[in-house]
Coordinates of C-alpha atoms in Angstrom, one line a residue:
Chain I
X30 CA 0.2 0.1 0.1
X31 CA 1.4 3.5 -0.8
X32 CA 2.2 6.1 2.4
X33 CA -0.6 8.7 1.8
X34 CA 0.7 12.1 1.9
X35 CA 0.1 14.0 5.8
X36 CA -1.3 17.3 2.9
X37 CA -1.6 17.3 -0.4
X38 CA -3.0 20.5 -2.2
X39 CA -4.4 19.8 -5.4
X40 CA -5.0 22.8 -8.8
X41 CA -6.0 24.4 -5.6
X42 CA -7.8 28.0 -6.0
X43 CA -8.1 30.4 -3.3
X44 CA -10.3 33.8 -3.0
X45 CA -10.2 36.7 -0.2
X46 CA -13.6 38.2 -1.4
X47 CA -13.4 39.3 -4.8
X48 CA -8.9 38.1 -5.5
X49 CA -7.8 35.3 -6.6
X50 CA -5.0 34.3 -4.1
X51 CA -3.9 30.5 -5.9
X52 CA -4.2 29.1 -9.0
X53 CA -4.0 26.0 -9.9
X54 CA -1.5 25.5 -6.1
X55 CA 0.2 21.7 -5.8
X56 CA 1.5 20.6 -3.4
X57 CA 2.4 17.7 -1.1
X58 CA 3.3 17.3 2.1
X59 CA 5.1 13.6 3.0
X60 CA 5.8 12.3 6.9
X61 CA 8.7 13.7 8.6
X62 CA 8.5 16.2 6.0
X63 CA 9.6 19.7 7.4
X64 CA 8.8 21.8 5.0
X65 CA 9.6 25.5 5.0
X66 CA 6.8 28.2 2.9
X67 CA 8.1 31.3 1.9
X68 CA 7.2 33.6 0.2
X69 CA 6.2 37.5 0.1
X70 CA 3.6 39.8 1.9
X71 CA 0.6 39.2 0.7
X72 CA 1.6 35.9 -1.4
X73 CA -1.3 33.9 0.5
X74 CA 1.5 32.2 2.6
X75 CA -1.5 32.6 6.0
X76 CA -3.9 31.4 3.1
X77 CA -2.4 28.7 2.1
X78 CA -2.6 27.2 5.4
X79 CA -5.7 28.7 6.6
X80 CA -6.7 26.2 2.8
X81 CA -4.4 23.3 3.9
X82 CA -6.7 22.7 7.4
X83 CA -10.0 23.4 6.7
X84 CA -10.8 27.0 7.8
X85 CA -11.0 28.2 4.6
X86 CA -12.8 25.9 1.7
X87 CA -11.0 26.7 -1.5
X88 CA -13.0 27.8 -4.7
X89 CA -11.7 25.2 -6.9
X90 CA -9.9 21.7 -6.5
X91 CA -9.4 19.9 -3.8
X92 CA -7.2 19.4 -0.2
X93 CA -6.9 16.1 1.5
X94 CA -5.1 16.1 5.4
X95 CA -4.4 13.0 6.2
X96 CA -6.4 11.6 3.0
X97 CA -9.9 13.3 4.3
X98 CA -11.1 16.2 2.4
X99 CA -10.9 18.5 5.1
X100 CA -14.0 20.6 4.9
X101 CA -16.5 18.1 3.9
X102 CA -15.8 14.4 4.9
X103 CA -17.9 13.6 7.2
X104 CA -18.0 14.7 10.5
X105 CA -16.2 11.8 12.9
X106 CA -13.5 11.8 10.1
X107 CA -13.1 15.2 9.8
X108 CA -12.9 16.1 13.1
X109 CA -10.2 12.3 13.0
X110 CA -8.1 14.7 11.5
X111 CA -8.1 18.0 12.4
X112 CA -7.0 16.0 16.3
X113 CA -4.3 14.3 14.7
X114 CA -3.0 17.8 13.8
X115 CA -1.9 21.4 16.0
X116 CA -2.1 24.4 14.2
X117 CA -0.1 27.7 15.9
X118 CA -1.4 30.7 15.1
X119 CA 0.6 34.0 14.0
X120 CA -1.0 36.2 16.9
X121 CA -1.2 33.3 19.6
X122 CA -4.5 33.1 19.3
X123 CA -4.7 31.7 22.5
X124 CA -8.2 32.2 24.9
X125 CA -8.4 35.0 26.4
X126 CA -11.0 33.8 29.0
X127 CA -9.0 31.2 30.2
X128 CA -5.5 30.4 31.6
X129 CA -2.1 29.6 30.3
X130 CA -2.8 26.0 31.8
X131 CA -6.4 25.9 30.4
X132 CA -5.3 26.9 27.3
X133 CA -3.1 24.0 27.2
X134 CA -6.0 21.7 29.0
X135 CA -8.6 22.3 27.0
X136 CA -7.8 20.0 23.8
X137 CA -7.4 17.4 26.3
X138 CA -10.4 18.2 27.9
X139 CA -12.6 17.9 24.8
X140 CA -11.6 14.1 24.3
X141 CA -14.3 13.9 26.6
X142 CA -12.5 10.8 28.3
X143 CA -8.8 11.9 29.8
X144 CA -9.0 12.0 33.5
X145 CA -7.5 15.7 35.7
X146 CA -4.2 13.8 36.7
X147 CA -3.9 13.1 33.4
X148 CA -3.7 16.6 32.0
X149 CA -2.4 17.9 34.3
X150 CA 0.8 16.1 34.1
X151 CA 0.5 16.1 30.2
X152 CA -0.1 20.0 30.4
X153 CA 2.6 20.5 32.8
X154 CA 5.0 18.3 30.0
X155 CA 4.0 20.8 27.4
X156 CA 4.6 23.7 29.8
X157 CA 8.7 22.1 30.4
X158 CA 8.8 22.0 26.2
X159 CA 8.3 24.9 25.5
X160 CA 10.1 26.2 28.5
X161 CA 7.1 27.5 30.4
X162 CA 8.1 28.0 34.6
X163 CA 5.1 26.8 36.7
X164 CA 4.7 29.4 38.3
X165 CA 3.8 30.7 34.8
X166 CA 0.5 29.0 34.4
X167 CA -2.0 29.8 37.0
X168 CA -2.0 33.8 34.8
X169 CA -4.1 34.6 31.8
X170 CA -3.2 35.6 28.5
X171 CA -3.2 39.2 28.8
X172 CA -0.7 39.7 31.5
X173 CA 2.5 37.1 28.9
X174 CA 4.3 38.5 27.1
X175 CA 4.1 37.8 23.5
X176 CA 7.5 35.4 23.2
X177 CA 5.4 33.8 25.8
X178 CA 1.6 33.4 24.2
X179 CA 4.0 32.2 21.3
X180 CA 5.4 30.1 23.0
X181 CA 2.0 28.7 25.5
X182 CA 0.5 28.9 22.2
X183 CA 3.1 26.2 20.6
X184 CA 2.1 24.0 24.0
X185 CA -1.5 24.4 22.9
X186 CA -0.6 22.9 19.2
X187 CA 1.3 20.1 20.5
X188 CA -1.4 19.0 23.4
X189 CA -2.6 16.0 21.5
X190 CA 0.6 14.7 20.8
X191 CA -0.4 15.6 16.9
X192 CA 1.2 14.1 13.9
X193 CA 1.3 17.3 11.7
X194 CA 2.0 20.9 13.4
X195 CA 1.0 23.9 11.5
X196 CA 2.5 26.4 12.0
X197 CA 2.8 30.1 11.0
X198 CA 5.2 32.3 11.9
X199 CA 6.6 30.2 15.1
X200 CA 9.7 32.0 15.5
X201 CA 8.9 35.2 15.1
X202 CA 8.8 37.6 17.9
X203 CA 11.2 35.3 19.3
X204 CA 14.4 36.1 21.0
X205 CA 17.0 34.1 18.8
X206 CA 17.8 31.7 22.2
X207 CA 14.4 30.8 21.8
X208 CA 13.6 30.1 18.2
X209 CA 17.2 28.4 18.6
X210 CA 15.7 25.7 21.5
X211 CA 12.1 25.9 19.6
X212 CA 14.2 24.5 16.1
X213 CA 15.7 22.2 18.2
X214 CA 12.5 21.0 20.3
X215 CA 10.5 20.5 16.5
X216 CA 14.0 18.3 15.6
X217 CA 13.8 16.7 18.7
X218 CA 10.0 15.9 18.4
X219 CA 10.3 14.9 14.8
X220 CA 12.9 12.4 15.4
X221 CA 11.3 10.6 18.1
X222 CA 7.5 10.8 17.0
X223 CA 8.6 11.2 12.8
X224 CA 6.6 14.6 13.5
X225 CA 5.4 16.6 10.0
X226 CA 5.8 20.0 9.7
X227 CA 4.3 22.9 7.5
X228 CA 5.7 26.4 8.4
X229 CA 5.8 29.4 6.8
X230 CA 8.6 31.7 8.4
X231 CA 10.6 34.4 7.1
X232 CA 13.6 33.8 9.6
X233 CA 16.2 32.3 7.5
X234 CA 17.8 30.9 10.2
X235 CA 15.0 28.6 11.0
X236 CA 15.0 27.3 7.2
X237 CA 18.5 26.6 7.2
X238 CA 18.8 24.3 10.3
X239 CA 15.2 22.8 10.4
X240 CA 13.8 23.1 6.9
X241 CA 13.9 19.9 5.7
X242 CA 12.1 21.3 2.2
X243 CA 11.5 24.1 1.1
X244 CA 8.9 25.8 -0.6
X245 CA 8.3 29.1 -2.7
X246 CA 5.4 29.9 -3.1
X247 CA 5.0 33.1 -5.5
X248 CA 1.9 34.5 -8.7
X249 CA -0.5 32.4 -7.1
X250 CA 1.6 29.0 -6.4
X251 CA 4.2 27.3 -5.7
X252 CA 7.4 28.1 -7.9
X253 CA 10.2 26.2 -6.3
X254 CA 10.3 22.8 -3.7
X255 CA 12.9 21.0 -2.7
X256 CA 16.0 20.8 -0.4
X257 CA 16.8 24.7 0.1
X258 CA 20.7 24.1 -2.0
X259 CA 18.3 23.2 -4.5
X260 CA 16.2 25.9 -4.4
X261 CA 18.2 28.6 -3.8
X262 CA 19.5 27.2 -7.0
X263 CA 16.1 28.6 -8.9
X264 CA 15.2 31.7 -10.9
X265 CA 12.8 33.1 -10.7
X266 CA 13.1 36.3 -9.4
X267 CA 11.3 36.2 -6.0
X268 CA 13.3 33.0 -4.7
X269 CA 16.9 35.4 -6.2
X270 CA 15.3 38.4 -4.3
X271 CA 15.4 36.5 -1.5
X272 CA 17.5 34.5 -0.9
X273 CA 20.4 36.1 -3.4
X274 CA 22.7 36.3 -0.3
X275 CA 22.8 32.6 0.0
X276 CA 22.9 32.4 -4.1
X277 CA 26.0 34.7 -3.5
X278 CA 28.0 33.0 -0.5
X279 CA 26.0 29.5 -0.4
X280 CA 29.0 27.7 0.8
X281 CA 29.6 29.6 4.3
X282 CA 25.7 29.2 5.3
X283 CA 24.4 25.9 3.9
X284 CA 28.1 24.5 5.6
X285 CA 26.3 25.5 9.2
X286 CA 23.3 22.8 8.0
X287 CA 23.9 19.7 10.0
Chain G
X10 CA -2.9 1.4 14.5
X11 CA -2.1 -2.0 17.0
X12 CA -3.7 -2.3 19.8
X13 CA -1.9 -1.5 23.0
X14 CA -1.3 -5.2 25.5
X15 CA 0.0 -5.8 28.8
X16 CA 0.8 -9.2 29.7
X17 CA 2.4 -10.6 32.6
X18 CA 4.6 -13.9 31.7
X19 CA 7.4 -16.1 34.0
X20 CA 10.5 -16.7 32.3
X21 CA 12.8 -19.5 32.0
X22 CA 15.4 -17.9 34.7
X23 CA 11.4 -18.2 37.4
X24 CA 12.2 -14.1 36.7
X25 CA 8.0 -12.5 36.4
X26 CA 8.4 -9.9 33.9
X27 CA 5.2 -7.5 32.6
X28 CA 5.6 -6.9 28.4
X29 CA 4.1 -3.7 27.0
X30 CA 3.6 -4.1 23.7
X31 CA 1.8 -2.8 20.6
X32 CA 1.1 1.6 20.5
X33 CA 0.7 3.3 23.3
X34 CA -0.5 6.7 22.4
X35 CA -3.3 8.8 22.7
X36 CA -5.8 7.5 20.0
X37 CA -5.4 4.3 21.0
X38 CA -6.0 4.3 25.0
X39 CA -8.2 7.1 25.2
X40 CA -11.3 4.8 24.7
X41 CA -10.7 2.9 27.6
X42 CA -8.4 4.7 29.9
X43 CA -9.7 3.1 33.2
X44 CA -9.3 -0.3 32.0
X45 CA -5.6 -0.2 31.0
X46 CA -4.8 1.9 34.1
X47 CA -6.1 -0.6 37.1
X48 CA -4.1 -3.5 34.8
X49 CA -1.2 -1.0 34.7
X50 CA -1.5 -0.2 38.5
X51 CA -2.3 -3.9 39.4
X52 CA 1.0 -4.9 37.9
X53 CA 3.1 -2.0 39.4
X54 CA 2.1 -3.4 43.0
X55 CA 4.7 -6.7 42.6
X56 CA 7.7 -4.7 43.6
X57 CA 9.8 -7.9 42.2
X58 CA 8.2 -7.8 38.1
X59 CA 10.3 -6.7 36.0
X60 CA 8.9 -4.4 33.4
X61 CA 9.8 -4.7 29.7
X62 CA 8.7 -1.8 27.3
X63 CA 10.5 -3.2 24.1
X64 CA 7.8 -3.8 22.2
X65 CA 6.1 -1.3 22.2
X66 CA 5.4 0.4 19.0
X67 CA 5.2 3.4 19.5
X68 CA 4.9 5.6 23.0
X69 CA 3.4 9.1 22.8
X70 CA 3.8 11.4 26.1
X71 CA 0.0 9.7 26.5
X72 CA 1.4 6.7 27.2
X73 CA 5.0 7.6 28.7
X74 CA 3.1 9.5 32.3
X75 CA 0.3 7.1 32.2
X76 CA 2.8 4.3 33.1
X77 CA 4.6 6.3 34.5
X78 CA 1.5 8.0 36.6
X79 CA 1.8 4.3 37.6
X80 CA 5.0 3.6 38.8
X81 CA 4.6 6.4 41.3
X82 CA 5.8 9.2 39.7
X83 CA 9.5 8.1 39.5
X84 CA 11.0 5.5 37.1
X85 CA 10.7 1.6 37.7
X86 CA 14.0 0.1 38.5
X87 CA 15.2 -2.2 35.9
X88 CA 12.6 -1.5 33.2
X89 CA 13.7 -1.8 30.0
X90 CA 12.6 0.5 26.9
X91 CA 14.2 1.1 23.6
X92 CA 16.9 3.9 23.4
X93 CA 14.4 5.7 21.5
X94 CA 11.7 6.1 24.2
X95 CA 14.2 7.1 26.7
X96 CA 14.6 11.0 26.2
X97 CA 10.3 10.6 26.1
X98 CA 10.6 9.1 29.5
X99 CA 13.7 12.4 31.0
X100 CA 11.7 14.6 29.8
X101 CA 8.3 13.0 31.6
X102 CA 10.6 12.7 34.8
X103 CA 11.3 17.1 34.7
X104 CA 7.6 17.2 35.6
X105 CA 7.6 19.7 38.4
X106 CA 5.0 17.0 40.7
X107 CA 2.1 18.9 42.1
X108 CA 1.6 23.0 40.2
X109 CA 0.5 25.7 42.0
X110 CA -2.2 26.4 39.6
X111 CA -5.0 28.8 41.7
X112 CA -3.7 31.5 43.1
X113 CA -4.0 31.6 46.6
X114 CA -7.0 32.9 48.2
X115 CA -7.2 35.5 50.7
X116 CA -8.7 34.9 54.5
X117 CA -9.6 38.4 53.7
X118 CA -11.2 38.2 50.2
X119 CA -14.4 39.2 50.5
X120 CA -12.9 42.5 52.1
X121 CA -10.8 43.0 50.3
X122 CA -12.4 43.1 47.5
X123 CA -15.2 45.2 48.8
X124 CA -12.0 47.8 49.0
X125 CA -10.7 46.8 45.8
X126 CA -14.3 47.9 44.3
X127 CA -14.0 50.7 46.5
X128 CA -10.8 52.3 44.4
X129 CA -12.4 51.2 41.7
X130 CA -15.2 53.4 42.2
X131 CA -12.9 56.1 43.0
X132 CA -10.5 55.3 39.7
X133 CA -13.4 55.8 38.3
X134 CA -15.0 59.1 39.4
X135 CA -11.5 60.8 39.3
X136 CA -11.0 59.3 35.2
X137 CA -14.7 60.8 34.3
X138 CA -13.5 64.4 36.2
X139 CA -10.1 63.9 33.7
X140 CA -12.1 63.3 30.8
X141 CA -14.7 65.9 31.7
X142 CA -11.7 68.1 32.4
X143 CA -9.7 67.7 29.0
X144 CA -12.6 67.7 27.0
X145 CA -13.6 71.1 28.4
X146 CA -10.2 71.8 27.0
X147 CA -10.2 70.0 23.4
X148 CA -13.1 72.5 23.4
X149 CA -11.7 75.7 23.8
X150 CA -9.2 75.3 22.1
X151 CA -11.0 74.7 19.3
X152 CA -13.2 77.8 20.0
X153 CA -9.7 79.3 18.5
X154 CA -8.7 77.2 16.4
X155 CA -12.5 76.4 15.0
X156 CA -10.3 74.1 12.4
X157 CA -8.8 71.6 14.7
X158 CA -12.1 70.7 15.4
X159 CA -13.3 67.2 14.2
X160 CA -16.1 68.2 12.2
X161 CA -16.2 65.0 9.5
X162 CA -16.5 62.6 12.9
X163 CA -19.1 64.7 14.6
X164 CA -21.2 64.7 11.2
X165 CA -20.0 60.8 11.3
X166 CA -21.4 60.3 14.5
X167 CA -24.6 62.2 14.2
X168 CA -25.6 59.8 11.3
X169 CA -24.4 56.1 13.1
X170 CA -25.7 57.6 16.1
X171 CA -29.0 59.9 15.0
X172 CA -30.2 59.1 11.5
X173 CA -29.5 55.4 11.3
X174 CA -31.4 54.8 14.8
X175 CA -34.3 56.9 13.1
X176 CA -36.1 53.6 11.8
X177 CA -35.5 51.6 15.5
X178 CA -36.7 54.6 17.9
X179 CA -39.9 55.2 15.3
X180 CA -40.9 51.7 15.8
X181 CA -40.5 51.5 19.6
X182 CA -42.0 54.6 19.9
X183 CA -44.9 54.1 18.1
X184 CA -46.1 50.8 20.1
X185 CA -45.2 52.2 23.4
X186 CA -47.6 55.3 22.2
X187 CA -50.4 52.0 20.7
X188 CA -49.3 50.9 24.7
X189 CA -49.7 53.9 27.0
X190 CA -52.9 54.9 24.9
X191 CA -55.0 51.5 24.5
X192 CA -53.8 51.2 28.8
X193 CA -55.4 54.6 30.3
X194 CA -58.6 54.0 27.2
X195 CA -60.2 52.3 29.9
X196 CA -59.4 53.9 33.3
X197 CA -60.3 56.9 31.3
X198 CA -63.7 55.9 29.9
X199 CA -64.7 54.6 33.7
X200 CA -64.7 58.0 34.9
X201 CA -66.1 60.1 31.8
X202 CA -62.2 61.3 31.0
X203 CA -61.9 60.5 27.5
X204 CA -60.7 63.9 25.9
X205 CA -58.3 64.2 28.6
X206 CA -56.2 61.4 26.9
X207 CA -54.4 64.3 24.9
X208 CA -53.1 66.1 28.7
X209 CA -52.1 62.1 29.8
X210 CA -50.3 61.0 26.1
X211 CA -49.0 64.5 26.2
X212 CA -47.7 65.2 28.5
X213 CA -46.2 61.9 29.6
X214 CA -44.1 61.3 26.5
X215 CA -43.4 64.8 25.3
X216 CA -41.6 65.3 29.0
X217 CA -41.1 62.1 30.2
X218 CA -40.8 58.7 28.3
X219 CA -39.6 60.0 24.9
X220 CA -36.3 61.8 25.5
X221 CA -36.1 58.5 28.2
X222 CA -37.2 55.8 25.4
X223 CA -34.2 57.2 23.6
X224 CA -31.7 57.3 25.8
X225 CA -31.7 54.0 27.1
X226 CA -31.7 52.8 23.1
X227 CA -28.9 54.9 22.0
X228 CA -27.2 53.8 25.3
X229 CA -27.7 49.8 24.2
X230 CA -26.8 51.0 20.3
X231 CA -24.6 53.7 20.0
X232 CA -22.9 53.4 23.8
X233 CA -22.0 49.7 23.3
X234 CA -20.5 50.6 20.0
X235 CA -18.5 53.3 20.4
X236 CA -17.3 51.4 24.2
X237 CA -16.2 48.3 21.9
X238 CA -14.7 50.6 19.0
X239 CA -11.8 52.5 21.9
X240 CA -11.7 49.2 23.7
X241 CA -10.9 47.4 20.6
X242 CA -8.6 50.4 19.1
X243 CA -6.8 49.9 22.3
X244 CA -6.1 45.4 22.2
X245 CA -4.6 47.1 19.0
X246 CA -2.6 50.0 20.1
X247 CA -3.7 52.0 17.4
X248 CA -4.7 54.2 19.9
X249 CA -1.1 54.6 21.3
X250 CA -0.2 55.7 17.3
X251 CA -2.6 58.0 17.3
X252 CA -0.5 59.4 20.7
X253 CA 2.7 58.9 18.9
X254 CA 2.0 60.6 15.4
X255 CA 0.5 64.5 17.9
X256 CA -2.9 63.9 17.7
X257 CA -5.2 63.5 20.5
X258 CA -7.3 60.7 21.0
X259 CA -9.6 62.4 23.6
X260 CA -9.7 65.6 20.2
X261 CA -10.4 63.1 18.1
X262 CA -12.1 60.3 19.5
X263 CA -13.9 61.4 22.3
X264 CA -15.1 65.1 22.2
X265 CA -16.3 63.5 18.2
X266 CA -18.8 61.2 19.6
X267 CA -19.9 64.0 22.9
X268 CA -20.9 66.8 20.8
X269 CA -23.0 64.4 17.8
X270 CA -24.9 62.4 20.5
X271 CA -25.6 66.1 22.4
X272 CA -26.8 66.8 18.6
X273 CA -28.3 64.0 17.0
X274 CA -29.7 63.2 20.6
X275 CA -32.9 66.0 21.2
X276 CA -33.4 65.2 17.2
X277 CA -34.5 61.8 17.3
X278 CA -35.9 62.6 20.9
X279 CA -38.7 64.8 19.2
X280 CA -38.1 62.7 16.1
X281 CA -39.6 59.0 18.5
X282 CA -41.7 61.4 20.2
X283 CA -43.6 62.0 17.3
X284 CA -44.1 58.4 16.8
X285 CA -45.6 57.6 19.7
X286 CA -47.9 60.3 20.1
X287 CA -48.5 59.3 16.8
X288 CA -49.0 55.9 18.0
X289 CA -51.0 56.9 21.4
X290 CA -53.7 59.0 18.6
X291 CA -54.7 56.1 16.4
X292 CA -55.0 53.8 19.4
X293 CA -57.5 56.7 21.1
X294 CA -59.6 56.5 18.0
X295 CA -60.3 52.5 18.0
X296 CA -60.4 52.6 21.9
X297 CA -62.2 56.3 22.3
X298 CA -63.4 57.8 19.2
X299 CA -61.1 60.3 19.5
X300 CA -60.6 61.7 16.0
X301 CA -56.4 61.6 14.9
X302 CA -57.0 65.1 13.9
X303 CA -59.0 66.5 16.8
X304 CA -55.8 64.6 19.2
X305 CA -53.6 67.0 17.7
X306 CA -55.2 69.9 17.4
X307 CA -56.1 70.4 21.0
X308 CA -52.5 69.1 22.0
X309 CA -50.7 72.7 21.6
X310 CA -53.4 73.1 24.7
X311 CA -53.0 70.3 26.5
X312 CA -49.2 70.9 27.0
X313 CA -47.1 74.4 26.6
X314 CA -44.5 74.5 24.3
X315 CA -41.9 74.5 27.5
X316 CA -41.7 70.3 27.6
X317 CA -40.1 70.5 24.2
X318 CA -37.4 72.4 25.2
X319 CA -37.1 70.6 29.0
X320 CA -37.1 67.1 26.6
X321 CA -34.6 69.1 24.5
X322 CA -32.3 70.0 26.7
X323 CA -32.8 67.0 28.5
X324 CA -31.9 64.5 25.6
X325 CA -29.2 66.5 24.6
X326 CA -27.3 66.2 28.9
X327 CA -28.5 62.1 28.1
X328 CA -26.7 62.3 25.0
X329 CA -23.4 63.7 26.2
X330 CA -23.4 61.9 29.7
X331 CA -23.8 58.3 27.4
X332 CA -21.2 59.0 25.2
X333 CA -18.5 60.6 27.6
X334 CA -19.9 57.0 30.2
X335 CA -19.4 55.3 26.5
X336 CA -15.3 56.2 25.4
X337 CA -14.3 56.0 30.0
X338 CA -15.2 52.6 29.7
X339 CA -13.8 52.0 26.0
X340 CA -10.3 53.8 27.4
X341 CA -9.8 52.5 30.4
X342 CA -10.0 49.0 28.7
X343 CA -7.3 46.7 28.9
X344 CA -5.8 45.3 25.4
X345 CA -8.2 42.3 26.1
X346 CA -10.9 40.4 24.8
X347 CA -12.0 40.2 28.1
X348 CA -11.2 44.0 29.5
X349 CA -13.3 45.0 26.2
X350 CA -16.1 42.4 27.3
X351 CA -17.3 44.4 30.5
X352 CA -16.0 47.8 29.8
X353 CA -20.0 47.0 27.4
X354 CA -21.2 45.5 30.2
X355 CA -20.2 48.8 32.6
X356 CA -20.7 51.0 30.0
X357 CA -24.2 50.3 29.4
X358 CA -25.3 49.8 32.6
X359 CA -24.0 52.5 33.8
X360 CA -24.5 54.7 31.0
X361 CA -28.7 54.2 31.0
X362 CA -28.3 54.3 35.5
X363 CA -26.6 57.8 35.0
X364 CA -29.1 58.8 32.9
X365 CA -32.0 57.7 35.1
X366 CA -30.7 59.6 38.1
X367 CA -29.6 62.2 36.2
X368 CA -33.5 62.3 35.0
X369 CA -35.0 62.5 38.4
X370 CA -32.5 65.3 39.3
X371 CA -34.3 67.2 36.4
X372 CA -37.6 66.1 37.1
X373 CA -36.9 68.2 41.0
X374 CA -35.1 71.4 38.1
X375 CA -37.7 71.2 36.0
X376 CA -41.0 71.1 39.0
X377 CA -42.4 74.3 38.4
X378 CA -42.1 74.3 34.2
X379 CA -44.4 73.3 31.1
X380 CA -47.6 73.4 33.5

């Protein structure tokens, strides 16, 4: 049996209002991939993530998440697919009425089959994964700094031990030290669980150290897709301007990869 | 996904071994958690057993924590693990036990809360006074430099809070007129005082109900919108952005709302009063056989023109108070959604309460005028 791709977008067309964002976009993410999605402002990176997880319906084409249509499939299979992934939103999107602990416990409690002692340890584990100290657990999201909101949101995305992480700018707003520990956390998780990651990022360091694949989004489609050193060689004007400094001196930067 | 299993075996050497196998993940555990926990607990009771986890295919944090808890929150001596699962347990070993998840409650909690409320009240009074003072300065500056006044925003407020409120105020006014007239008709008929319906409705609607009704509607409709707008602008830091550009938030946001609502309120009050009187006259025609024409012809004799001025003055001050309260709560909202939602509630409730207090004060002030 052929292994089903985790994410598959075929001939995807999406719109925001009257504006067409993606035209005939193709994207496949296989198990274990850590895909960095790169593109200029307004090129539809976030829209693509939203379409992939089934928040927005595509105008044309189809999306498969774990082999299921995340919008039109039956309720239980749709829910199953969603529970196998965790999403980190750009602004964190923590529930402001719940404290840090309850924010992370919410997806676990929603399963309605775990008991509180188990949930408590699971939440504390996720908090220690993202390096949030225990004394912050009772705080409300409004009392957290921007970087902490990001990390708590990541802990919430990891709550259900997802097979797929969808991350919208995970390292934006983190200091270099924290973004490095984020990178090593994702690397460790992917090694242990075979975690698959689709992330939007502008951070070249995250791309070079973490992503096993880079997909470049421009003109409504993926214009380059592959290993970073292959993508860098592409002739597309956006790739040239984004990775220009790397094309000039590829050796020094590429050698820093693990 | 393979199902998880737990088996007890005795090796040839006489060692008894607990063997865990299959997937120990959230998906495989969640549907029979109690059963799995029970069998783990039973196995863990016997300290002489050796745990063999090498046949476990997948171990996620849920499965690992479940086993860890069965072991009594510590690593079981001699447990055999696959090397890749070792790090999962290592992480769990670092989880703090019994974290302080609830903030400690003070024993004098009630008293402290009461005191805090009192300070809050004083804080609101001072904030309102401060805002009012800033507005007076803004008006002073506006009189000296009329070009600085936010004319466009004032007209926007008049349109949004006034013109767009016309349908709903007319409908509510009309219905209240009908109800009042309908209910009074029977009593008046008993005393043969049918024609006094004009005095009754005229006086109560123009002097009292019209402005009050409109104030309550506008507080709910526009007051809440103003608090929400300013509150969200705080969440998105727009107010701070305005300040850095050199625009005074009070001049650009609060003043136009106050002036705009002070202009719009008397106008919609008159409009709602007209609708209420029309409703009352209609019901009077049906119930008491008093013609529509007669009703309005005898109105000026029953209700002196001074009452319309009183109604306008009341409406004007209600409008200003609603806008002031709404903006005050909006500006005090903290930059989070929870705080904005409670700010809106407080704004509408306090605006309506203050309007009614003000109405009582006006009733005493104007007691010898217009009868």
